[in-house]
Amino acid sequence: MTSPSVPPATPPPSDSHTPTTPKTSKTAKNKPTTALGKAKSWLWTLIKYLAIFLLVYTAINWWRQPVMPAEPNLQLTDYQGQTVDIAALSEDSPVLVYFWGTWCPVCKITSPTVSSLAQNSPYPVVTIAVQSGSNQELGQFMQSKGYQFTAINDESGEMFNAWEGKVTPSFVIMKEGEMTQGLTGVQPEWSLRLRLWLSSVF
């Protein structure tokens, strides 16, 4: 017995006059959100790396900074034979003490900054030239570079060792005969000025 054939279903007629609402692409909706999310993620990553860098830099700087001796010799004589009393100078104003060397490559960057600070700020600057030859050799070097700061010739490196110096350049800020700050490495002039000002206020 043969089953009767069922005619195929006919789709309902479409109304050509019925307006259709355009579908918004999910991709287009998600683009701003995705871009904002990526920006936030990038910013958060940057902040984390910056925090880690600052933490590591602070730790290294703390480890490398000079340490003031229990009985420091603060009455010194510069390479020209002039007496320099750091303790007396620091009674009136914070004093920047700068350990450097004519042989130090990084000091080629920091010494001009210190020279500018010595000429253009109200704060006294005293530098310690570590193992940089005789007084004559040190004077000739400073003249060739145009450095305008007071320099103590630590020809044997004994003074640097007494301060437990580990690297050059190193900086110490003295106030009323006591060390208030210590730092190492490249320091811009504005940073040194700010540190000296803070030492004068607090």
XYZ file of N, CA, C and O in Angstrom:
808
model
N 0.858 -1.189 0.000
C 0.000 0.000 0.000
C 0.882 1.222 0.000
O 1.794 1.351 0.806
N 0.598 2.097 -0.899
C 1.431 3.301 -1.069
C 0.889 4.434 -0.237
O -0.300 4.729 -0.288
N 1.832 5.088 0.592
C 1.404 6.227 1.428
C 1.249 7.448 0.579
O 2.030 7.691 -0.359
N 0.233 8.244 0.867
C 0.046 9.481 0.070
C 1.208 10.446 0.304
O 1.738 10.554 1.390
N 1.638 11.102 -0.723
C 2.773 12.055 -0.614
C 2.309 13.324 0.075
O 1.217 13.802 -0.166
N 3.210 13.834 0.931
C 2.894 15.076 1.658
C 3.584 16.223 0.964
O 4.801 16.193 0.748
N 2.819 17.219 0.554
C 3.451 18.357 -0.150
C 4.392 19.118 0.788
O 4.167 19.167 1.989
N 5.485 19.620 0.283
C 6.434 20.376 1.130
C 5.785 21.618 1.711
O 4.911 22.221 1.111
N 6.262 21.958 2.926
C 5.706 23.139 3.594
C 6.122 24.389 2.864
O 7.250 24.513 2.388
N 5.165 25.281 2.770
C 5.435 26.539 2.082
C 5.692 27.615 3.108
O 4.884 27.784 4.035
N 6.820 28.321 3.039
C 7.091 29.389 4.015
C 6.081 30.503 3.889
O 5.550 30.750 2.803
N 5.787 31.144 5.007
C 4.805 32.237 4.947
C 5.350 33.372 4.111
O 6.560 33.603 4.051
N 4.467 34.049 3.451
C 4.920 35.159 2.588
C 5.533 36.265 3.428
O 5.084 36.566 4.515
N 6.640 36.798 2.937
C 7.312 37.890 3.671
C 6.666 39.204 3.333
O 6.285 39.441 2.195
N 6.538 40.017 4.351
C 5.958 41.345 4.147
C 7.071 42.305 3.795
O 7.891 42.678 4.632
N 7.168 42.686 2.583
C 8.256 43.564 2.124
C 8.164 44.946 2.729
O 9.123 45.705 2.716
N 6.989 45.274 3.280
C 6.807 46.615 3.840
C 7.150 46.668 5.324
O 7.128 47.727 5.920
N 7.417 45.492 5.959
C 7.711 45.488 7.386
C 9.176 45.849 7.607
O 10.065 45.173 7.073
N 9.457 46.936 8.340
C 10.870 47.338 8.531
C 11.593 46.346 9.426
O 11.041 45.826 10.387
N 12.814 46.070 9.105
C 13.627 45.157 9.909
C 14.668 45.957 10.687
O 15.287 46.875 10.161
N 14.821 45.586 11.985
C 15.800 46.279 12.838
C 17.185 45.720 12.572
O 17.396 44.508 12.664
N 18.125 46.567 12.185
C 19.482 46.058 11.908
C 20.106 45.514 13.176
O 19.969 46.068 14.260
N 20.779 44.372 13.045
C 21.429 43.743 14.177
C 22.796 44.388 14.420
O 23.562 44.588 13.487
N 23.047 44.722 15.684
C 24.340 45.312 16.043
C 25.370 44.204 16.201
O 25.126 43.207 16.881
N 26.490 44.387 15.572
C 27.551 43.383 15.643
C 28.123 43.298 17.048
O 28.424 44.301 17.684
N 28.231 42.055 17.556
C 28.809 41.860 18.880
C 30.263 42.319 18.906
O 30.757 42.839 19.900
N 30.923 42.141 17.776
C 32.334 42.564 17.691
C 32.456 44.059 17.844
O 33.333 44.566 18.540
N 31.538 44.798 17.202
C 31.587 46.253 17.306
C 31.312 46.713 18.727
O 31.884 47.686 19.206
N 30.371 45.988 19.416
C 30.069 46.348 20.800
C 31.268 46.100 21.702
O 31.545 46.852 22.630
N 31.970 45.027 21.447
C 33.050 44.619 22.339
C 34.352 45.385 22.122
O 35.223 45.372 22.982
N 34.508 46.038 20.970
C 35.770 46.713 20.664
C 36.155 47.767 21.697
O 37.271 47.754 22.211
N 35.249 48.722 22.060
C 35.630 49.717 23.072
C 35.967 49.086 24.414
O 36.914 49.461 25.089
N 35.154 48.080 24.808
C 35.382 47.417 26.087
C 36.728 46.715 26.096
O 37.495 46.790 27.057
N 37.028 46.025 24.992
C 38.304 45.314 24.894
C 39.474 46.283 24.930
O 40.476 46.048 25.603
N 39.368 47.393 24.213
C 40.449 48.386 24.189
C 40.664 48.990 25.570
O 41.811 49.162 26.009
N 39.564 49.283 26.280
C 39.670 49.854 27.620
C 40.297 48.850 28.584
O 41.136 49.197 29.417
N 39.894 47.589 28.434
C 40.456 46.544 29.289
C 41.943 46.369 29.073
O 42.709 46.208 30.030
N 42.360 46.418 27.814
C 43.785 46.296 27.502
C 44.569 47.466 28.072
O 45.686 47.295 28.583
N 43.992 48.671 27.982
C 44.665 49.857 28.511
C 44.831 49.764 30.022
O 45.901 50.076 30.561
N 43.777 49.313 30.704
C 43.854 49.162 32.163
C 44.886 48.107 32.548
O 45.648 48.277 33.500
N 44.893 47.008 31.801
C 45.844 45.932 32.079
C 47.271 46.410 31.873
O 48.165 46.115 32.678
N 47.500 47.162 30.799
C 48.843 47.692 30.505
C 49.286 48.669 31.586
O 50.431 48.628 32.038
N 48.348 49.541 32.016
C 48.671 50.528 33.047
C 48.992 49.841 34.369
O 49.951 50.208 35.064
N 48.219 48.847 34.726
C 48.446 48.117 35.977
C 49.792 47.391 35.944
O 50.523 47.374 36.931
N 50.113 46.810 34.802
C 51.414 46.143 34.646
C 52.550 47.140 34.787
O 53.566 46.871 35.443
N 52.376 48.305 34.177
C 53.401 49.350 34.258
C 53.614 49.798 35.702
O 54.760 49.956 36.163
N 52.519 49.973 36.428
C 52.606 50.391 37.832
C 53.327 49.335 38.670
O 54.159 49.658 39.515
N 53.026 48.070 38.411
C 53.673 46.993 39.170
C 55.173 46.955 38.912
O 55.969 46.845 39.851
N 55.556 47.074 37.636
C 56.988 47.050 37.312
C 57.706 48.271 37.876
O 58.855 48.178 38.326
N 57.023 49.414 37.849
C 57.615 50.626 38.406
C 57.814 50.488 39.913
O 58.855 50.886 40.457
N 56.831 49.914 40.594
C 56.940 49.705 42.039
C 58.085 48.754 42.363
O 58.848 48.973 43.312
N 58.212 47.689 41.561
C 59.308 46.733 41.776
C 60.654 47.419 41.553
O 61.604 47.228 42.323
N 60.735 48.226 40.476
C 61.981 48.931 40.182
C 62.373 49.863 41.330
O 63.539 49.888 41.747
N 61.402 50.636 41.825
C 61.688 51.561 42.916
C 62.113 50.826 44.181
O 63.009 51.281 44.897
N 61.485 49.704 44.430
C 61.837 48.913 45.606
C 63.263 48.379 45.499
O 64.054 48.482 46.449
N 63.603 47.834 44.331
C 64.952 47.301 44.119
C 65.983 48.423 44.161
O 67.053 48.286 44.775
N 65.661 49.556 43.506
C 66.594 50.687 43.485
C 66.852 51.198 44.900
O 68.005 51.484 45.270
N 65.789 51.315 45.703
C 65.938 51.795 47.074
C 66.790 50.840 47.899
O 67.654 51.275 48.672
N 66.558 49.547 47.718
C 67.333 48.550 48.466
C 68.810 48.596 48.085
O 69.688 48.567 48.952
N 69.091 48.679 46.772
C 70.484 48.730 46.316
C 71.154 50.012 46.791
O 72.308 50.003 47.246
N 70.433 51.131 46.688
C 70.994 52.407 47.117
C 71.295 52.393 48.616
O 72.330 52.900 49.059
N 70.390 51.800 49.396
C 70.603 51.718 50.840
C 71.849 50.885 51.151
O 72.630 51.223 52.035
N 72.045 49.795 50.401
C 73.182 48.918 50.640
C 74.502 49.583 50.218
O 75.532 49.402 50.864
N 74.469 50.366 49.143
C 75.711 50.934 48.605
C 76.087 52.279 49.204
O 77.214 52.740 49.035
N 75.159 52.953 49.856
C 75.438 54.305 50.321
C 76.551 54.321 51.375
O 76.737 53.350 52.108
N 77.302 55.420 51.454
C 78.347 55.527 52.473
C 77.751 55.483 53.876
O 76.585 55.798 54.080
N 78.583 55.097 54.825
C 78.190 55.039 56.225
C 79.128 55.949 57.017
O 80.348 55.819 56.930
N 78.542 56.870 57.752
C 79.350 57.834 58.494
C 80.139 57.131 59.595
O 79.580 56.355 60.383
N 81.456 57.364 59.684
C 82.261 56.752 60.752
C 81.821 57.241 62.128
O 81.201 58.297 62.264
N 82.140 56.468 63.140
C 81.776 56.846 64.507
C 82.440 58.160 64.905
O 81.834 58.994 65.582
N 83.676 58.352 64.476
C 84.409 59.591 64.763
C 84.997 60.125 63.446
O 86.191 59.986 63.178
N 84.167 60.732 62.633
C 84.639 61.178 61.317
C 85.562 62.393 61.408
O 85.405 63.227 62.307
N 86.487 62.460 60.482
C 87.343 63.638 60.368
C 86.675 64.607 59.400
O 86.666 64.379 58.189
N 86.094 65.652 59.935
C 85.361 66.621 59.109
C 86.119 67.926 58.913
O 85.623 68.839 58.249
N 87.303 68.025 59.483
C 88.161 69.191 59.262
C 89.262 68.779 58.293
O 90.197 68.070 58.658
N 89.138 69.222 57.063
C 89.970 68.724 55.977
C 90.724 69.854 55.294
O 90.498 71.034 55.574
N 91.589 69.476 54.381
C 92.342 70.441 53.575
C 92.158 70.081 52.111
O 92.349 68.912 51.728
N 91.767 71.050 51.295
C 91.541 70.742 49.882
C 92.871 70.665 49.122
O 93.941 70.893 49.685
N 92.806 70.347 47.848
C 94.022 70.118 47.063
C 94.840 71.401 46.866
O 96.007 71.345 46.479
N 94.233 72.548 47.168
C 94.936 73.829 47.049
C 95.493 74.302 48.384
O 96.050 75.383 48.474
N 95.284 73.492 49.425
C 95.828 73.840 50.733
C 94.897 74.659 51.604
O 95.304 75.125 52.680
N 93.633 74.820 51.199
C 92.667 75.594 51.966
C 91.931 74.682 52.965
O 91.558 73.555 52.631
N 91.711 75.191 54.176
C 91.011 74.419 55.202
C 89.514 74.370 54.910
O 88.899 75.385 54.567
N 88.945 73.193 55.043
C 87.516 72.991 54.823
C 86.954 72.286 56.048
O 87.321 71.141 56.338
N 86.064 72.960 56.767
C 85.462 72.391 57.971
C 83.998 72.052 57.668
O 83.120 72.921 57.719
N 83.750 70.786 57.332
C 82.394 70.362 56.959
C 81.431 70.509 58.131
O 80.279 70.908 57.960
N 81.905 70.212 59.341
C 81.042 70.315 60.522
C 80.570 71.746 60.722
O 79.385 71.997 60.989
N 81.477 72.698 60.570
C 81.116 74.112 60.737
C 80.174 74.568 59.631
O 79.202 75.294 59.885
N 80.454 74.142 58.395
C 79.590 74.531 57.276
C 78.177 73.998 57.458
O 77.197 74.675 57.132
N 78.069 72.786 58.000
C 76.755 72.151 58.120
C 75.927 72.703 59.282
O 74.763 72.345 59.430
N 76.525 73.553 60.106
C 75.761 74.178 61.192
C 74.801 75.227 60.638
O 73.719 75.447 61.181
N 75.200 75.892 59.575
C 74.380 76.961 58.994
C 73.448 76.462 57.891
O 72.395 77.056 57.655
N 73.851 75.395 57.205
C 73.089 74.922 56.052
C 73.475 73.478 55.766
O 74.603 73.070 56.054
N 72.567 72.684 55.191
C 72.965 71.339 54.773
C 74.110 71.400 53.758
O 74.178 72.316 52.935
N 75.007 70.442 53.839
C 76.175 70.385 52.967
C 76.124 69.109 52.144
O 75.857 68.024 52.675
N 76.384 69.252 50.858
C 76.480 68.078 49.991
C 77.935 67.630 49.921
O 78.814 68.411 49.550
N 78.184 66.385 50.301
C 79.513 65.788 50.175
C 79.445 64.783 49.032
O 78.608 63.876 49.045
N 80.344 64.950 48.068
C 80.300 64.169 46.822
C 81.595 63.389 46.658
O 82.673 63.975 46.545
N 81.496 62.059 46.674
C 82.649 61.187 46.446
C 82.726 60.845 44.959
O 81.760 60.318 44.397
N 83.870 61.111 44.361
C 84.020 60.891 42.923
C 85.474 60.542 42.611
O 86.307 60.450 43.508
N 85.773 60.341 41.343
C 87.140 60.062 40.932
C 87.360 60.486 39.494
O 86.433 60.431 38.676
N 88.577 60.896 39.180
C 88.892 61.286 37.797
C 88.824 60.086 36.858
O 88.657 60.237 35.649
N 88.940 58.895 37.399
C 88.927 57.646 36.633
C 87.528 57.061 36.485
O 87.328 56.076 35.777
N 86.553 57.642 37.152
C 85.191 57.093 37.222
C 84.380 57.518 36.000
O 84.139 58.713 35.792
N 83.914 56.559 35.161
C 83.157 56.939 33.957
C 81.806 57.588 34.263
O 81.392 58.524 33.574
N 81.125 57.106 35.297
C 79.815 57.673 35.632
C 79.973 59.099 36.161
O 79.092 59.948 35.972
N 81.116 59.374 36.813
C 81.358 60.714 37.358
C 81.467 61.775 36.256
O 81.325 62.965 36.528
N 81.713 61.338 35.030
C 81.733 62.283 33.910
C 80.345 62.890 33.695
O 80.215 63.984 33.130
N 79.329 62.159 34.147
C 77.954 62.659 34.040
C 77.585 63.481 35.272
O 76.962 64.545 35.154
N 77.974 62.999 36.457
C 77.532 63.641 37.692
C 78.363 64.862 38.083
O 77.834 65.799 38.691
N 79.654 64.872 37.750
C 80.511 65.991 38.185
C 80.081 67.337 37.609
O 80.070 68.339 38.331
N 79.721 67.432 36.317
C 79.211 68.719 35.819
C 77.950 69.170 36.556
O 77.754 70.369 36.790
N 77.096 68.224 36.934
C 75.889 68.551 37.697
C 76.254 69.124 39.053
O 75.686 70.139 39.501
N 77.218 68.481 39.732
C 77.656 68.948 41.043
C 78.324 70.316 40.917
O 78.140 71.193 41.773
N 79.087 70.507 39.859
C 79.740 71.798 39.644
C 78.711 72.908 39.462
O 78.848 74.006 40.019
N 77.658 72.610 38.694
C 76.583 73.591 38.499
C 75.880 73.885 39.819
O 75.562 75.043 40.121
N 75.650 72.850 40.605
C 74.999 73.025 41.904
C 75.856 73.888 42.831
O 75.341 74.761 43.536
N 77.156 73.647 42.813
C 78.062 74.403 43.677
C 78.068 75.886 43.328
O 78.215 76.745 44.204
N 77.878 76.200 42.051
C 77.925 77.599 41.610
C 76.579 78.304 41.728
O 76.546 79.531 41.883
N 75.497 77.543 41.639
C 74.185 78.181 41.493
C 73.190 77.881 42.610
O 72.002 78.145 42.461
N 73.657 77.329 43.723
C 72.740 77.065 44.825
C 73.319 77.645 46.116
O 74.527 77.860 46.214
N 72.481 77.875 47.113
C 72.966 78.437 48.383
C 73.602 77.393 49.296
O 74.092 77.733 50.370
N 73.604 76.126 48.869
C 74.106 75.060 49.725
C 75.580 74.783 49.442
O 75.982 74.639 48.284
N 76.402 74.674 50.485
C 77.822 74.358 50.293
C 78.000 72.959 49.701
O 77.236 72.038 50.013
N 78.997 72.830 48.849
C 79.328 71.550 48.229
C 80.798 71.257 48.478
O 81.661 72.085 48.180
N 81.074 70.091 49.043
C 82.451 69.640 49.268
C 82.603 68.294 48.578
O 81.794 67.387 48.799
N 83.624 68.150 47.732
C 83.813 66.893 47.018
C 85.091 66.202 47.496
O 86.053 66.857 47.894
N 85.048 64.874 47.443
C 86.189 64.047 47.821
C 86.632 63.288 46.574
O 85.907 62.398 46.092
N 87.785 63.643 46.035
C 88.319 62.969 44.849
C 89.094 61.732 45.303
O 90.155 61.847 45.923
N 88.567 60.566 44.993
C 89.121 59.306 45.492
C 90.191 58.771 44.542
O 89.929 58.569 43.344
N 91.401 58.584 45.073
C 92.510 57.983 44.316
C 92.634 58.593 42.918
O 92.602 57.886 41.909
N 92.758 59.895 42.892
C 92.779 60.625 41.618
C 94.117 61.313 41.357
O 94.174 62.334 40.683
N 95.183 60.746 41.913
C 96.508 61.290 41.640
C 96.927 62.350 42.637
O 96.289 62.557 43.676
N 97.991 63.051 42.296
C 98.537 64.095 43.163
C 97.659 65.333 43.124
O 96.743 65.442 42.293
N 97.954 66.285 44.006
C 97.210 67.550 44.011
C 97.340 68.260 42.670
O 96.373 68.833 42.154
N 98.523 68.214 42.098
C 98.743 68.866 40.809
C 97.931 68.189 39.708
O 97.293 68.869 38.882
N 97.941 66.874 39.705
C 97.181 66.144 38.679
C 95.687 66.386 38.834
O 94.965 66.556 37.838
N 95.215 66.403 40.075
C 93.797 66.664 40.318
C 93.423 68.066 39.863
O 92.381 68.267 39.216
N 94.278 69.054 40.194
C 94.012 70.433 39.789
C 93.973 70.589 38.278
O 93.105 71.289 37.738
N 94.879 69.933 37.588
C 94.908 70.010 36.126
C 93.663 69.377 35.522
O 93.098 69.895 34.542
N 93.245 68.265 36.102
C 92.045 67.598 35.598
C 90.816 68.491 35.784
O 90.008 68.651 34.853
N 90.676 69.066 36.957
C 89.525 69.918 37.223
C 89.520 71.140 36.321
O 88.469 71.569 35.840
N 90.688 71.690 36.076
C 90.781 72.862 35.209
C 90.400 72.500 33.775
O 89.706 73.266 33.094
N 90.827 71.328 33.328
C 90.514 70.906 31.956
C 89.023 70.664 31.766
O 88.494 70.834 30.668
N 88.354 70.268 32.840
C 86.919 69.990 32.761
C 86.065 71.199 33.147
O 84.852 71.183 32.956
N 86.700 72.210 33.711
C 85.945 73.396 34.110
C 85.140 73.205 35.378
O 84.155 73.924 35.592
N 85.534 72.264 36.224
C 84.795 72.030 37.457
C 85.071 73.145 38.457
O 86.223 73.505 38.701
N 83.996 73.658 39.046
C 84.097 74.748 40.009
C 83.512 74.296 41.346
O 82.425 74.682 41.724
N 84.231 73.426 42.018
C 83.797 73.014 43.358
C 85.021 72.723 44.219
O 86.122 72.490 43.719
N 84.802 72.766 45.527
C 85.861 72.449 46.485
C 86.167 70.955 46.402
O 85.252 70.132 46.429
N 87.444 70.611 46.315
C 87.823 69.210 46.175
C 88.890 68.831 47.193
O 89.932 69.489 47.275
N 88.612 67.793 47.953
C 89.580 67.203 48.870
C 90.241 66.034 48.150
O 89.543 65.186 47.580
N 91.557 65.982 48.158
C 92.260 64.907 47.464
C 92.466 63.712 48.399
O 93.348 63.715 49.246
N 91.630 62.695 48.220
C 91.765 61.452 48.979
C 92.659 60.515 48.163
O 92.207 59.516 47.606
N 93.932 60.877 48.115
C 94.860 60.219 47.189
C 94.984 58.714 47.441
O 95.069 57.914 46.510
N 94.961 58.299 48.700
C 95.116 56.884 49.037
C 93.783 56.149 49.116
O 93.759 54.914 49.183
N 92.685 56.864 49.132
C 91.372 56.248 49.283
C 91.020 55.939 50.725
O 89.997 55.306 51.004
N 91.849 56.424 51.664
C 91.623 56.130 53.083
C 90.311 56.718 53.587
O 89.572 56.074 54.341
N 90.004 57.929 53.162
C 88.772 58.580 53.622
C 87.537 57.851 53.079
O 86.564 57.635 53.813
N 87.602 57.474 51.822
C 86.482 56.753 51.200
C 86.243 55.428 51.914
O 85.095 55.036 52.165
N 87.317 54.754 52.270
C 87.199 53.487 52.998
C 86.626 53.704 54.404
O 85.853 52.885 54.899
N 87.010 54.825 55.031
C 86.498 55.118 56.377
C 84.989 55.316 56.353
O 84.299 54.998 57.341
N 84.479 55.814 55.252
C 83.036 56.004 55.095
C 82.366 54.762 54.506
O 81.194 54.804 54.132
N 83.110 53.679 54.420
C 82.606 52.418 53.868
C 82.023 52.606 52.472
O 80.989 52.007 52.108
N 82.703 53.445 51.689
C 82.247 53.680 50.328
C 82.387 52.435 49.469
O 83.394 51.730 49.542
N 81.375 52.179 48.650
C 81.386 50.995 47.788
C 81.474 51.356 46.320
O 82.037 50.594 45.527
N 80.885 52.478 45.937
C 80.883 52.879 44.526
C 81.044 54.392 44.426
O 80.763 55.132 45.366
N 81.537 54.813 43.282
C 81.499 56.228 42.931
C 80.638 56.352 41.664
O 80.676 55.451 40.807
N 79.852 57.407 41.572
C 79.701 58.489 42.544
C 78.809 58.099 43.723
O 77.890 57.307 43.582
N 79.121 58.702 44.868
C 78.285 58.573 46.064
C 78.080 59.959 46.661
O 78.949 60.829 46.519
N 76.951 60.139 47.321
C 76.607 61.440 47.885
C 76.197 61.279 49.349
O 75.552 60.293 49.717
N 76.564 62.271 50.129
C 76.138 62.335 51.531
C 75.673 63.757 51.806
O 76.293 64.720 51.351
N 74.570 63.895 52.524
C 74.109 65.213 52.957
C 74.324 65.313 54.457
O 73.873 64.445 55.215
N 75.048 66.353 54.852
C 75.379 66.573 56.255
C 74.592 67.770 56.788
O 74.442 68.783 56.098
N 74.097 67.626 58.016
C 73.417 68.733 58.683
C 73.801 68.704 60.160
O 73.646 67.668 60.812
N 74.323 69.829 60.627
C 74.753 69.969 62.020
C 75.722 68.849 62.408
O 75.639 68.256 63.473
N 76.629 68.565 61.490
C 77.674 67.581 61.752
C 77.242 66.134 61.673
O 78.031 65.236 61.982
N 75.993 65.875 61.253
C 75.481 64.512 61.168
C 75.011 64.208 59.751
O 74.547 65.084 59.030
N 75.131 62.956 59.375
C 74.665 62.512 58.063
C 73.148 62.338 58.092
O 72.613 61.631 58.936
N 72.461 62.987 57.173
C 71.005 62.886 57.109
C 70.527 62.044 55.926
O 69.458 61.445 55.988
N 71.316 62.023 54.848
C 70.927 61.232 53.673
C 72.182 60.695 53.002
O 73.247 61.301 53.072
N 72.024 59.555 52.341
C 73.089 58.978 51.534
C 72.506 58.385 50.278
O 71.426 57.795 50.307
N 73.182 58.539 49.157
C 72.696 58.001 47.903
C 73.862 57.774 46.954
O 74.973 58.269 47.194
N 73.602 57.035 45.894
C 74.646 56.701 44.939
C 74.116 56.817 43.516
O 72.910 56.922 43.301
N 75.043 56.772 42.564
C 74.646 56.743 41.159
C 74.349 58.120 40.591
O 74.587 59.148 41.214
N 73.782 58.123 39.393
C 73.467 59.369 38.689
C 72.299 60.064 39.380
O 71.244 59.450 39.600
N 72.488 61.323 39.714
C 71.456 62.120 40.368
C 71.303 63.442 39.622
O 72.273 64.177 39.468
N 70.104 63.768 39.144
C 69.902 65.065 38.486
C 70.007 66.200 39.493
O 69.828 66.015 40.698
N 70.293 67.383 38.984
C 70.484 68.536 39.872
C 69.229 68.837 40.677
O 69.317 69.179 41.860
N 68.059 68.725 40.056
C 66.824 69.038 40.788
C 66.638 68.096 41.975
O 66.120 68.509 43.020
N 67.057 66.821 41.811
C 66.929 65.860 42.901
C 67.851 66.227 44.061
O 67.452 66.171 45.229
N 69.082 66.626 43.753
C 70.021 67.028 44.802
C 69.529 68.282 45.510
O 69.612 68.396 46.737
N 69.016 69.237 44.731
C 68.472 70.461 45.333
C 67.304 70.139 46.272
O 67.194 70.704 47.368
N 66.429 69.243 45.811
C 65.264 68.876 46.613
C 65.700 68.209 47.915
O 65.173 68.523 48.993
N 66.669 67.311 47.841
C 67.151 66.628 49.045
C 67.797 67.605 50.019
O 67.620 67.499 51.238
N 68.559 68.539 49.503
C 69.189 69.543 50.367
C 68.126 70.430 51.014
O 68.221 70.756 52.206
N 67.128 70.806 50.242
C 66.052 71.640 50.785
C 65.283 70.890 51.885
O 64.975 71.453 52.934
N 64.986 69.614 51.620
C 64.287 68.820 52.626
C 65.104 68.701 53.902
O 64.558 68.754 55.017
N 66.422 68.556 53.754
C 67.286 68.474 54.943
C 67.309 69.793 55.700
O 67.486 69.818 56.927
N 67.122 70.905 54.993
C 67.097 72.201 55.659
C 65.793 72.451 56.394
O 65.731 73.205 57.367
N 64.718 71.792 55.940
C 63.402 71.999 56.533
C 63.150 71.055 57.708
O 62.617 71.452 58.747
N 63.558 69.794 57.532
C 63.272 68.780 58.559
C 64.522 68.471 59.381
O 65.622 68.539 58.899
